[in-house]
Amino acid sequence: MQRLSNFIGGEFSPPIEGRYLEKRDPATGEVIAFVPASGAQDVEAAVAAAQQAFPQWAAVPAEERFSLLMRVAELLEARSEELALAESRDTGKPLWLARQVDIPRAIRNFRFFAAAVLHWSSEAYPAQALHYTIRQPLGVVACIAPWNLPLYLLTWKVAPALAAGNCVVAKPSELTPTTATMLAQIIQQAGFPAGVFNVVHGEGSVAGAALVAHPAVRAISFTGGTHTGREIARIAAPLFKKLTLELGGKNPTIIFTDSPFEQAVAEAVRAAFSNQGEICLCGSRILVQRPLYERFRQEFVQRARTLRVGDPLDPSTQQGALISEAHLQRVLSYVELARQEGGIVLCGGEQIRLEGRCRNGYFFAPTVIEELGPKCRVNQEEIFGPVVTLLPFDEEEEAIAIANGTPYGLAASVWTENLARAHRVAGALQAGIVWINCWMVRDLRTPFGGMKQSGLGREGGWEAFYFFTEPKSVTVAL
Ligand code: NDP
């Protein structure tokens, strides 16, 4: 049985109080590892190590940081099969998905921000005086990541934080600790100075909360649920810490009658059920213009029914296990709620029991529900599982009103071949990210994040460097 360690000051170490948590494989229900249940003392040690390392790390030339980050990318690539397997075992996602999406993206994150730091400069305004801006690293920053895309989202934070010259204390989800530990091994092997990168495992409410409250932590880059984001903001705001909060979503997929039908259905299915619906960007409310509704419903439900739910290690599996028994019960409770609210379950709506190795796993059937009003709880609250609703609409204005009518504002996908409408709707939607005739096509240079209760601030491209640095204006009299 694997017993994981924290990574503090360049060394792997057990939690100071010696407490561990059980880590289960969601596909089998079996305990596969013990994770440090770190406390405030471990956080203190990690922050102290990061503080000590900071002055030297901040002074390392960009070229050298570039080389170290590129080395991490190479080492991640060399261990990509092992990383994909670990990610699949920790999350329950299909192994092929971890191979094709999670791990390649983690590698790209390091390459992207390594290259970016070589081109990072700031502005100068020569006038009566010379005004210029210095953007300096902040010091110790916290990177807190969720369980759904563990290495992908952690590296999206860690790579720009390190590239910009900060020292990092990372807190992965206790549910998915393995690849963060492997990243620590790789960062050690790449030759980073001790203390520049640290990992503290443990419960969010203990280790995460201690990290957020620590006075020496200057910024917090957080991805997770809206409820947790609110709690972090409550603690961090009076301490004037910088914050990016990438939170939940209740994203609309809007299908107009003039959409390219085949592609729209296929992508709506992918947007709904990829990674078991456990992606913040998943399209969980599907708005379909009325003349197309019947045809779309028939085709969509048919495809949802035939998605293969199974062992994440089986290459033919399209949907793996949900992250935990507790999450499965939560998803199930939303199906019950949908029935109480008058919804009709068109397919799924129940746990799937597999045979053999995965007989105790947390599998859930792809679920499609209709006949629910846009304001009912199932259409307002994030479920974060393979459960979507279908909603008909008549006019463009109505679609926009339904799409915008939730507390969230993360992403939206719009399907139409009417060019003017596509731009008009994109402009009117309250969402940080809008895809036209596609879903989850990303360019790492574009800002990433949400509006309203989907978060605060943006990640990606220069936005990440703006976040992880403090600007200072200098004026020289000429
Ligand atoms: P949580 O908010 O429960 O947890 C996220 C991270 O925060 C975990 O590492 C967790 O630790 C930690 N944490 C929990 N409580 C605290 C606290 N009080 N102080 C500091 N850290 C804390 O989210 P989930 O892990 O359940 O992830 C699912 C959520 O993430 C969904 O709502 C989803 O929409 C959102 N998400 C948003 C994305 C975006 O980019 N907008 C992308 C992906 C997911 P632990 O797990 O160990 O308790």
Short mmCIF file of C-alpha atoms and ligand atoms in Angstrom, two decimals:
data_model
loop_
_atom_site.label_atom_id
_atom_site.label_comp_id
_atom_site.label_asym_id
_atom_site.label_seq_id
_atom_site.Cartn_x
_atom_site.Cartn_y
_atom_site.Cartn_z
CA MET A 1 0.00 0.00 0.00
CA GLN A 2 1.37 3.38 -1.02
CA ARG A 3 1.98 5.86 1.80
CA LEU A 4 2.36 9.35 0.33
CA SER A 5 4.53 12.12 1.76
CA ASN A 6 4.52 15.87 1.87
CA PHE A 7 7.30 17.66 -0.03
CA ILE A 8 8.76 20.46 2.05
CA GLY A 9 12.07 22.28 1.64
CA GLY A 10 13.21 19.88 -1.08
CA GLU A 11 12.57 16.72 0.96
CA PHE A 12 9.79 14.17 1.23
CA SER A 13 8.53 14.04 4.81
CA PRO A 14 5.69 12.47 6.81
CA PRO A 15 3.03 14.72 8.39
CA ILE A 16 4.26 16.08 11.72
CA GLU A 17 1.32 14.68 13.71
CA GLY A 18 1.58 11.33 11.90
CA ARG A 19 -2.08 11.26 10.81
CA TYR A 20 -3.12 9.79 7.44
CA LEU A 21 -6.32 9.62 5.38
CA GLU A 22 -7.48 6.69 3.30
CA LYS A 23 -7.47 7.19 -0.44
CA ARG A 24 -9.89 4.95 -2.40
CA ASP A 25 -9.91 3.98 -6.06
CA PRO A 26 -13.35 5.20 -7.26
CA ALA A 27 -13.58 2.35 -9.78
CA THR A 28 -13.17 -0.42 -7.21
CA GLY A 29 -13.95 1.23 -3.87
CA GLU A 30 -10.67 -0.19 -2.51
CA VAL A 31 -8.20 1.75 -0.39
CA ILE A 32 -5.12 2.26 -2.58
CA ALA A 33 -3.03 4.75 -0.59
CA PHE A 34 -2.66 6.66 2.63
CA VAL A 35 -2.45 10.44 2.31
CA PRO A 36 -0.89 12.73 4.93
CA ALA A 37 -3.58 14.51 6.94
CA SER A 38 -1.36 17.54 7.40
CA GLY A 39 -2.06 20.22 9.97
CA ALA A 40 -1.07 23.81 10.62
CA GLN A 41 2.48 22.79 11.63
CA ASP A 42 3.13 21.16 8.25
CA VAL A 43 1.78 24.26 6.51
CA GLU A 44 4.02 26.40 8.70
CA ALA A 45 7.08 24.34 7.73
CA ALA A 46 6.23 24.52 4.02
CA VAL A 47 5.63 28.27 4.07
CA ALA A 48 8.87 28.81 6.01
CA ALA A 49 10.81 26.75 3.44
CA ALA A 50 9.22 28.74 0.61
CA GLN A 51 9.97 32.05 2.33
CA GLN A 52 13.58 31.07 2.79
CA ALA A 53 13.94 30.05 -0.85
CA PHE A 54 12.23 33.13 -2.26
CA PRO A 55 14.96 35.81 -2.43
CA GLN A 56 17.35 33.58 -4.37
CA TRP A 57 14.65 32.14 -6.62
CA ALA A 58 13.29 35.61 -7.47
CA ALA A 59 16.80 36.60 -8.59
CA VAL A 60 17.26 33.61 -10.93
CA PRO A 61 17.39 34.91 -14.53
CA ALA A 62 14.39 34.14 -16.75
CA GLU A 63 16.54 31.96 -19.05
CA GLU A 64 17.38 29.68 -16.14
CA ARG A 65 13.76 29.45 -15.00
CA PHE A 66 12.83 28.66 -18.61
CA SER A 67 15.33 25.76 -18.65
CA LEU A 68 14.12 24.35 -15.34
CA LEU A 69 10.45 24.50 -16.39
CA MET A 70 11.26 22.89 -19.74
CA ARG A 71 13.11 20.14 -17.88
CA VAL A 72 9.97 19.50 -15.81
CA ALA A 73 7.98 19.20 -19.06
CA GLU A 74 10.50 16.66 -20.39
CA LEU A 75 10.41 14.62 -17.19
CA LEU A 76 6.60 14.70 -17.12
CA GLU A 77 6.63 13.45 -20.68
CA ALA A 78 9.04 10.65 -19.82
CA ARG A 79 6.69 9.48 -17.05
CA SER A 80 3.43 10.23 -18.89
CA GLU A 81 2.13 6.66 -18.95
CA GLU A 82 2.73 6.26 -15.22
CA LEU A 83 1.11 9.66 -14.56
CA ALA A 84 -1.93 8.80 -16.69
CA LEU A 85 -2.41 5.55 -14.80
CA ALA A 86 -2.13 7.32 -11.45
CA GLU A 87 -4.61 9.99 -12.54
CA SER A 88 -7.10 7.41 -13.76
CA ARG A 89 -6.78 5.40 -10.51
CA ASP A 90 -7.20 8.50 -8.34
CA THR A 91 -10.14 10.02 -10.21
CA GLY A 92 -11.96 7.08 -11.83
CA LYS A 93 -11.68 8.72 -15.27
CA PRO A 94 -10.97 6.54 -18.33
CA LEU A 95 -7.26 5.87 -18.72
CA TRP A 96 -7.38 6.94 -22.39
CA LEU A 97 -8.76 10.32 -21.31
CA ALA A 98 -5.94 10.86 -18.83
CA ARG A 99 -3.50 9.86 -21.60
CA GLN A 100 -5.06 12.13 -24.23
CA VAL A 101 -6.09 15.13 -22.17
CA ASP A 102 -4.88 15.44 -18.58
CA ILE A 103 -1.21 14.56 -18.87
CA PRO A 104 -0.49 16.18 -22.25
CA ARG A 105 -2.12 19.35 -20.96
CA ALA A 106 0.01 19.33 -17.78
CA ILE A 107 3.10 19.06 -19.98
CA ARG A 108 1.86 21.90 -22.21
CA ASN A 109 1.24 24.08 -19.15
CA PHE A 110 4.92 23.85 -18.20
CA ARG A 111 6.16 24.39 -21.78
CA PHE A 112 3.78 27.28 -22.35
CA PHE A 113 4.75 29.27 -19.26
CA ALA A 114 8.46 28.40 -19.69
CA ALA A 115 8.35 29.98 -23.14
CA ALA A 116 6.16 32.86 -21.96
CA VAL A 117 8.59 34.01 -19.28
CA LEU A 118 11.23 34.67 -21.95
CA HIS A 119 8.86 37.15 -23.59
CA TRP A 120 7.52 38.75 -20.43
CA SER A 121 8.27 42.43 -20.27
CA SER A 122 6.59 45.52 -18.98
CA GLU A 123 5.66 48.89 -20.35
CA ALA A 124 7.62 52.15 -20.48
CA TYR A 125 6.26 55.63 -21.28
CA PRO A 126 9.02 58.06 -22.17
CA ALA A 127 7.49 61.56 -21.88
CA GLN A 128 8.53 64.64 -19.94
CA ALA A 129 9.68 62.05 -17.47
CA LEU A 130 10.43 58.33 -18.09
CA HIS A 131 7.70 56.17 -16.58
CA TYR A 132 8.18 52.44 -16.49
CA THR A 133 6.75 49.45 -14.65
CA ILE A 134 8.57 46.70 -12.82
CA ARG A 135 6.55 43.53 -12.24
CA GLN A 136 8.03 41.64 -9.33
CA PRO A 137 7.11 38.19 -8.00
CA LEU A 138 4.93 38.22 -4.90
CA GLY A 139 6.81 35.83 -2.64
CA VAL A 140 5.05 32.72 -1.29
CA VAL A 141 1.86 31.80 -3.12
CA ALA A 142 -0.67 29.03 -2.50
CA CYS A 143 -2.02 26.87 -5.33
CA ILE A 144 -5.12 24.89 -4.31
CA ALA A 145 -6.55 22.44 -6.84
CA PRO A 146 -9.64 20.21 -7.07
CA TRP A 147 -9.99 16.48 -7.81
CA ASN A 148 -11.53 16.46 -11.27
CA LEU A 149 -8.46 17.39 -13.38
CA PRO A 150 -5.80 17.12 -10.69
CA LEU A 151 -2.45 17.53 -12.46
CA TYR A 152 -3.90 19.53 -15.36
CA LEU A 153 -5.30 22.23 -13.05
CA LEU A 154 -2.46 22.19 -10.52
CA THR A 155 0.18 22.75 -13.22
CA TRP A 156 -1.98 25.52 -14.75
CA LYS A 157 -1.25 27.43 -11.53
CA VAL A 158 2.17 26.15 -10.49
CA ALA A 159 3.90 26.69 -13.85
CA PRO A 160 3.14 30.45 -14.14
CA ALA A 161 3.73 31.00 -10.42
CA LEU A 162 7.22 29.48 -10.64
CA ALA A 163 8.00 31.05 -14.02
CA ALA A 164 7.22 34.50 -12.60
CA GLY A 165 9.66 33.88 -9.72
CA ASN A 166 7.38 32.94 -6.83
CA CYS A 167 7.78 30.07 -4.39
CA VAL A 168 4.79 27.77 -4.21
CA VAL A 169 3.00 25.78 -1.54
CA ALA A 170 0.57 23.47 -3.34
CA LYS A 171 -2.44 21.76 -1.75
CA PRO A 172 -3.96 19.08 -3.99
CA SER A 173 -7.32 17.55 -3.19
CA GLU A 174 -7.07 14.81 -0.57
CA LEU A 175 -9.09 12.68 -3.03
CA THR A 176 -6.44 12.89 -5.77
CA PRO A 177 -3.00 13.25 -4.20
CA THR A 178 -0.81 11.00 -6.34
CA THR A 179 0.18 13.04 -9.39
CA ALA A 180 1.00 16.09 -7.24
CA THR A 181 3.45 13.88 -5.35
CA MET A 182 4.93 12.69 -8.63
CA LEU A 183 5.23 16.31 -9.76
CA ALA A 184 7.24 17.01 -6.59
CA GLN A 185 9.58 14.12 -7.46
CA ILE A 186 10.01 15.54 -10.96
CA ILE A 187 10.64 19.08 -9.72
CA GLN A 188 13.27 17.71 -7.34
CA GLN A 189 14.87 15.71 -10.16
CA ALA A 190 14.80 18.73 -12.49
CA GLY A 191 17.12 20.53 -10.07
CA PHE A 192 14.91 23.23 -8.59
CA PRO A 193 16.38 24.79 -5.44
CA ALA A 194 14.94 23.39 -2.19
CA GLY A 195 11.83 25.20 -0.96
CA VAL A 196 10.83 26.73 -4.30
CA PHE A 197 8.04 24.16 -4.69
CA ASN A 198 6.33 22.43 -1.76
CA VAL A 199 3.34 20.11 -1.45
CA VAL A 200 1.21 19.81 1.67
CA HIS A 201 -1.46 17.12 1.51
CA GLY A 202 -4.52 16.98 3.69
CA GLU A 203 -8.09 18.01 4.21
CA GLY A 204 -9.19 21.31 2.74
CA SER A 205 -10.81 22.41 5.96
CA VAL A 206 -7.56 21.86 7.90
CA ALA A 207 -4.43 22.07 5.71
CA GLY A 208 -6.12 24.21 3.03
CA ALA A 209 -7.61 26.58 5.58
CA ALA A 210 -4.25 26.95 7.41
CA LEU A 211 -2.55 27.79 4.12
CA VAL A 212 -5.17 30.38 3.18
CA ALA A 213 -4.91 32.07 6.58
CA HIS A 214 -1.10 32.05 6.78
CA PRO A 215 0.08 35.68 6.89
CA ALA A 216 3.16 35.02 4.72
CA VAL A 217 1.10 33.64 1.82
CA ARG A 218 0.66 36.64 -0.47
CA ALA A 219 -1.67 35.17 -3.08
CA ILE A 220 -4.05 32.27 -3.43
CA SER A 221 -4.85 30.67 -6.75
CA PHE A 222 -7.85 28.44 -6.11
CA THR A 223 -9.96 26.16 -8.27
CA GLY A 224 -12.87 24.39 -6.67
CA GLY A 225 -16.45 24.80 -5.56
CA THR A 226 -18.20 28.15 -5.13
CA HIS A 227 -18.91 27.43 -1.48
CA THR A 228 -15.20 26.88 -0.74
CA GLY A 229 -14.28 29.93 -2.82
CA ARG A 230 -16.58 32.07 -0.70
CA GLU A 231 -14.96 30.75 2.49
CA ILE A 232 -11.47 31.45 1.12
CA ALA A 233 -12.46 34.98 0.09
CA ARG A 234 -13.89 35.58 3.57
CA ILE A 235 -10.56 34.75 5.17
CA ALA A 236 -8.24 36.22 2.56
CA ALA A 237 -10.00 39.54 1.87
CA PRO A 238 -9.30 41.22 5.24
CA LEU A 239 -5.66 40.10 4.91
CA PHE A 240 -5.50 41.82 1.46
CA LYS A 241 -4.21 38.73 -0.31
CA LYS A 242 -4.43 38.50 -4.07
CA LEU A 243 -7.03 35.95 -5.17
CA THR A 244 -8.05 34.11 -8.28
CA LEU A 245 -11.08 31.95 -7.74
CA GLU A 246 -12.06 29.53 -10.50
CA LEU A 247 -15.37 28.15 -9.25
CA GLY A 248 -18.40 26.20 -10.33
CA GLY A 249 -20.61 26.52 -13.38
CA LYS A 250 -24.07 25.71 -14.72
CA ASN A 251 -23.13 26.14 -18.32
CA PRO A 252 -25.66 26.42 -21.15
CA THR A 253 -25.30 24.72 -24.52
CA ILE A 254 -27.57 26.71 -26.85
CA ILE A 255 -28.70 25.00 -30.04
CA PHE A 256 -30.47 27.09 -32.68
CA THR A 257 -32.46 25.48 -35.51
CA ASP A 258 -29.81 26.56 -38.01
CA SER A 259 -26.99 24.76 -36.19
CA PRO A 260 -24.92 22.11 -37.98
CA PHE A 261 -27.05 19.30 -36.53
CA GLU A 262 -24.72 16.27 -36.54
CA GLN A 263 -21.82 18.19 -35.08
CA ALA A 264 -24.05 19.98 -32.55
CA VAL A 265 -25.48 16.73 -31.15
CA ALA A 266 -22.10 15.01 -31.01
CA GLU A 267 -20.45 17.95 -29.24
CA ALA A 268 -23.40 18.50 -26.91
CA VAL A 269 -23.01 14.87 -25.79
CA ARG A 270 -19.28 15.35 -25.31
CA ALA A 271 -19.85 18.63 -23.41
CA ALA A 272 -22.42 16.94 -21.19
CA PHE A 273 -20.66 13.69 -20.28
CA SER A 274 -16.90 14.11 -20.72
CA ASN A 275 -15.01 13.07 -17.61
CA GLN A 276 -18.34 11.81 -16.15
CA GLY A 277 -19.67 15.39 -16.31
CA GLU A 278 -17.06 16.32 -13.72
CA ILE A 279 -15.58 19.29 -15.58
CA CYS A 280 -16.44 22.83 -14.54
CA LEU A 281 -16.95 23.63 -18.26
CA CYS A 282 -19.44 20.85 -18.97
CA GLY A 283 -22.65 21.97 -20.66
CA SER A 284 -25.28 20.81 -18.20
CA ARG A 285 -28.29 22.80 -19.44
CA ILE A 286 -29.06 22.17 -23.10
CA LEU A 287 -31.31 24.83 -24.59
CA VAL A 288 -32.81 23.79 -27.93
CA GLN A 289 -34.89 25.98 -30.26
CA ARG A 290 -38.40 24.54 -30.38
CA PRO A 291 -38.64 23.49 -34.08
CA LEU A 292 -35.56 21.31 -33.55
CA TYR A 293 -36.40 20.10 -30.04
CA GLU A 294 -38.01 16.71 -30.81
CA ARG A 295 -35.38 15.68 -33.31
CA PHE A 296 -32.55 16.80 -31.05
CA ARG A 297 -34.00 15.10 -27.97
CA GLN A 298 -34.38 11.79 -29.78
CA GLU A 299 -30.85 11.80 -31.12
CA PHE A 300 -29.26 13.11 -27.91
CA VAL A 301 -30.98 10.58 -25.64
CA GLN A 302 -30.15 7.77 -28.03
CA ARG A 303 -26.45 8.69 -27.89
CA ALA A 304 -26.46 9.17 -24.11
CA ARG A 305 -28.01 5.70 -23.70
CA THR A 306 -25.31 4.05 -25.73
CA LEU A 307 -22.34 5.66 -23.96
CA ARG A 308 -20.27 2.84 -22.48
CA VAL A 309 -19.87 3.20 -18.72
CA GLY A 310 -17.20 0.86 -17.47
CA ASP A 311 -13.79 0.03 -16.08
CA PRO A 312 -11.54 3.10 -16.55
CA LEU A 313 -8.73 0.77 -17.67
CA ASP A 314 -10.82 -0.67 -20.53
CA PRO A 315 -9.99 1.28 -23.73
CA SER A 316 -13.61 1.04 -24.93
CA THR A 317 -14.96 2.78 -21.81
CA GLN A 318 -16.45 6.20 -22.54
CA GLN A 319 -17.46 7.12 -19.00
CA GLY A 320 -15.64 6.03 -15.85
CA ALA A 321 -16.49 6.22 -12.14
CA LEU A 322 -17.55 9.25 -10.12
CA ILE A 323 -14.98 10.45 -7.62
CA SER A 324 -16.53 9.02 -4.43
CA GLU A 325 -19.49 7.28 -2.85
CA ALA A 326 -20.50 10.60 -1.26
CA HIS A 327 -20.46 12.34 -4.64
CA LEU A 328 -22.48 9.52 -6.21
CA GLN A 329 -25.13 9.96 -3.51
CA ARG A 330 -25.16 13.70 -4.16
CA VAL A 331 -25.70 13.18 -7.90
CA LEU A 332 -28.45 10.66 -7.13
CA SER A 333 -30.13 13.15 -4.79
CA TYR A 334 -30.37 15.64 -7.68
CA VAL A 335 -32.18 13.05 -9.82
CA GLU A 336 -34.64 12.56 -6.97
CA LEU A 337 -35.02 16.32 -6.68
CA ALA A 338 -35.66 16.56 -10.43
CA ARG A 339 -38.51 14.03 -10.08
CA GLN A 340 -39.96 16.02 -7.17
CA GLU A 341 -39.73 19.19 -9.25
CA GLY A 342 -41.75 17.55 -12.03
CA GLY A 343 -38.91 16.50 -14.30
CA ILE A 344 -39.06 13.46 -16.57
CA VAL A 345 -35.98 11.28 -16.61
CA LEU A 346 -35.48 10.28 -20.25
CA CYS A 347 -32.54 7.98 -19.58
CA GLY A 348 -30.19 6.99 -16.76
CA GLY A 349 -30.95 8.38 -13.33
CA GLU A 350 -29.37 5.54 -11.43
CA GLN A 351 -26.17 3.96 -10.21
CA ILE A 352 -24.66 1.32 -12.49
CA ARG A 353 -23.40 -1.90 -10.93
CA LEU A 354 -20.57 -3.47 -12.89
CA GLU A 355 -19.28 -7.02 -12.61
CA GLY A 356 -15.82 -8.18 -11.59
CA ARG A 357 -13.02 -5.83 -10.58
CA CYS A 358 -15.31 -2.77 -10.56
CA ARG A 359 -18.30 -4.30 -8.76
CA ASN A 360 -17.94 -1.84 -5.84
CA GLY A 361 -17.18 1.23 -7.97
CA TYR A 362 -19.11 4.49 -8.08
CA PHE A 363 -20.58 4.39 -11.59
CA PHE A 364 -23.56 6.44 -12.70
CA ALA A 365 -25.61 6.21 -15.88
CA PRO A 366 -25.60 9.21 -18.25
CA THR A 367 -28.82 10.99 -17.36
CA VAL A 368 -31.06 13.28 -19.40
CA ILE A 369 -34.00 15.10 -17.84
CA GLU A 370 -36.69 17.31 -19.40
CA GLU A 371 -39.82 19.21 -18.40
CA LEU A 372 -38.07 21.26 -15.73
CA GLY A 373 -38.47 25.04 -15.59
CA PRO A 374 -35.31 27.15 -15.84
CA LYS A 375 -35.68 28.42 -12.28
CA CYS A 376 -36.01 25.07 -10.49
CA ARG A 377 -33.09 23.96 -8.32
CA VAL A 378 -31.89 21.29 -10.74
CA ASN A 379 -31.48 23.99 -13.39
CA GLN A 380 -29.87 26.43 -10.98
CA GLU A 381 -27.40 24.38 -8.92
CA GLU A 382 -24.21 22.71 -10.11
CA ILE A 383 -24.50 18.91 -10.03
CA PHE A 384 -21.00 18.14 -11.37
CA GLY A 385 -21.93 14.71 -12.66
CA PRO A 386 -23.36 13.04 -15.79
CA VAL A 387 -26.78 14.69 -15.44
CA VAL A 388 -28.13 17.22 -17.95
CA THR A 389 -31.46 18.89 -18.62
CA LEU A 390 -33.11 19.75 -21.93
CA LEU A 391 -34.99 23.04 -22.19
CA PRO A 392 -36.89 24.24 -25.29
CA PHE A 393 -36.93 27.93 -26.24
CA ASP A 394 -38.56 30.02 -28.98
CA GLU A 395 -36.62 33.23 -29.54
CA GLU A 396 -33.00 34.26 -29.21
CA GLU A 397 -33.83 36.69 -26.37
CA GLU A 398 -35.48 33.90 -24.42
CA ALA A 399 -32.42 31.67 -24.83
CA ILE A 400 -30.16 34.46 -23.57
CA ALA A 401 -32.43 35.11 -20.59
CA ILE A 402 -32.49 31.41 -19.60
CA ALA A 403 -28.74 31.07 -20.15
CA ASN A 404 -28.00 34.10 -17.98
CA GLY A 405 -30.62 33.22 -15.37
CA THR A 406 -28.41 31.38 -12.88
CA PRO A 407 -25.95 32.65 -10.27
CA TYR A 408 -23.10 31.21 -12.35
CA GLY A 409 -21.26 32.61 -15.37
CA LEU A 410 -18.41 30.34 -16.37
CA ALA A 411 -18.82 29.05 -19.93
CA ALA A 412 -21.36 28.67 -22.74
CA SER A 413 -21.48 26.94 -26.09
CA VAL A 414 -23.61 28.35 -28.91
CA TRP A 415 -24.60 26.45 -32.04
CA THR A 416 -25.77 28.40 -35.09
CA GLU A 417 -24.66 29.07 -38.65
CA ASN A 418 -26.04 32.60 -38.50
CA LEU A 419 -22.88 34.68 -38.15
CA ALA A 420 -24.55 37.82 -36.84
CA ARG A 421 -26.52 35.85 -34.27
CA ALA A 422 -23.40 34.01 -33.10
CA HIS A 423 -21.60 37.28 -32.32
CA ARG A 424 -24.72 38.89 -30.85
CA VAL A 425 -25.36 36.00 -28.48
CA ALA A 426 -21.68 35.75 -27.51
CA GLY A 427 -21.77 39.43 -26.56
CA ALA A 428 -24.97 39.07 -24.52
CA LEU A 429 -24.05 35.98 -22.53
CA GLN A 430 -22.85 36.40 -18.96
CA ALA A 431 -19.97 33.93 -19.19
CA GLY A 432 -16.20 34.19 -19.04
CA ILE A 433 -15.81 31.81 -21.98
CA VAL A 434 -18.09 31.42 -25.03
CA TRP A 435 -17.59 28.76 -27.68
CA ILE A 436 -19.31 29.13 -31.06
CA ASN A 437 -19.91 25.81 -32.86
CA CYS A 438 -17.40 24.02 -30.65
CA TRP A 439 -16.76 23.15 -27.02
CA MET A 440 -13.62 23.17 -24.87
CA VAL A 441 -11.29 24.27 -27.61
CA ARG A 442 -8.58 26.09 -25.69
CA ASP A 443 -5.66 28.35 -26.50
CA LEU A 444 -3.50 28.85 -23.43
CA ARG A 445 -2.94 32.52 -24.34
CA THR A 446 -6.60 33.46 -23.79
CA PRO A 447 -7.98 34.54 -20.38
CA PHE A 448 -9.71 31.74 -18.51
CA GLY A 449 -12.26 32.23 -15.74
CA GLY A 450 -15.82 33.05 -14.85
CA MET A 451 -18.24 35.83 -13.94
CA LYS A 452 -20.71 36.10 -11.07
CA GLN A 453 -20.48 33.11 -8.72
CA SER A 454 -18.17 31.27 -11.11
CA GLY A 455 -15.26 33.24 -9.78
CA LEU A 456 -12.93 36.14 -9.62
CA GLY A 457 -9.93 36.97 -11.78
CA ARG A 458 -8.55 35.12 -14.77
CA GLU A 459 -5.88 32.54 -15.45
CA GLY A 460 -3.98 31.86 -18.66
CA GLY A 461 -1.57 33.82 -20.85
CA TRP A 462 -0.37 37.15 -19.50
CA GLU A 463 -3.30 37.20 -17.05
CA ALA A 464 -1.47 34.55 -15.04
CA PHE A 465 1.70 36.64 -14.93
CA TYR A 466 -0.27 39.75 -13.96
CA PHE A 467 -1.76 37.77 -11.11
CA PHE A 468 1.50 36.27 -9.86
CA THR A 469 3.39 39.61 -9.90
CA GLU A 470 3.07 42.98 -8.23
CA PRO A 471 3.45 45.99 -10.54
CA LYS A 472 5.56 48.91 -9.39
CA SER A 473 5.59 52.22 -11.28
CA VAL A 474 8.92 54.03 -11.42
CA THR A 475 9.27 57.57 -12.73
CA VAL A 476 12.62 59.11 -13.61
CA ALA A 477 12.88 62.86 -14.09
CA LEU A 478 14.71 63.53 -17.31
P1 NDP B 1 -13.73 21.92 -3.29
O1 NDP B 1 -14.07 23.36 -3.28
O2 NDP B 1 -14.38 21.03 -2.31
O3 NDP B 1 -12.16 21.70 -3.12
C1 NDP B 1 -11.19 22.30 -3.94
C2 NDP B 1 -9.87 22.31 -3.20
O4 NDP B 1 -9.97 23.16 -2.08
C3 NDP B 1 -9.45 20.95 -2.66
O5 NDP B 1 -8.05 20.86 -2.68
C4 NDP B 1 -9.95 21.03 -1.24
O6 NDP B 1 -9.28 20.12 -0.41
C5 NDP B 1 -9.64 22.47 -0.89
N1 NDP B 1 -10.42 23.04 0.20
C6 NDP B 1 -11.61 22.65 0.69
N2 NDP B 1 -11.99 23.45 1.72
C7 NDP B 1 -11.02 24.40 1.87
C8 NDP B 1 -10.83 25.52 2.74
N3 NDP B 1 -11.71 25.84 3.67
N4 NDP B 1 -9.71 26.25 2.61
C9 NDP B 1 -8.80 25.95 1.65
N5 NDP B 1 -8.92 24.90 0.81
C10 NDP B 1 -10.02 24.14 0.90
O7 NDP B 1 -14.00 21.46 -4.79
P2 NDP B 1 -13.89 20.00 -5.35
O8 NDP B 1 -12.52 19.47 -5.14
O9 NDP B 1 -15.07 19.24 -4.87
O10 NDP B 1 -14.02 20.29 -6.92
C11 NDP B 1 -15.23 20.42 -7.57
C12 NDP B 1 -15.57 21.87 -7.77
O11 NDP B 1 -14.53 22.53 -8.46
C13 NDP B 1 -16.80 22.05 -8.63
O12 NDP B 1 -17.66 23.01 -8.07
C14 NDP B 1 -16.24 22.57 -9.94
O13 NDP B 1 -17.11 23.35 -10.67
C15 NDP B 1 -15.07 23.35 -9.49
N6 NDP B 1 -14.11 23.48 -10.58
C16 NDP B 1 -13.95 24.72 -11.17
C17 NDP B 1 -13.10 24.88 -12.25
C18 NDP B 1 -12.88 26.22 -12.87
O14 NDP B 1 -11.86 26.38 -13.53
N7 NDP B 1 -13.77 27.18 -12.71
C19 NDP B 1 -12.39 23.74 -12.81
C20 NDP B 1 -12.61 22.50 -12.12
C21 NDP B 1 -13.45 22.40 -11.04
P3 NDP B 1 -9.89 18.65 -0.11
O15 NDP B 1 -10.45 18.12 -1.39
O16 NDP B 1 -8.70 17.92 0.32
O17 NDP B 1 -10.92 18.86 0.92
#
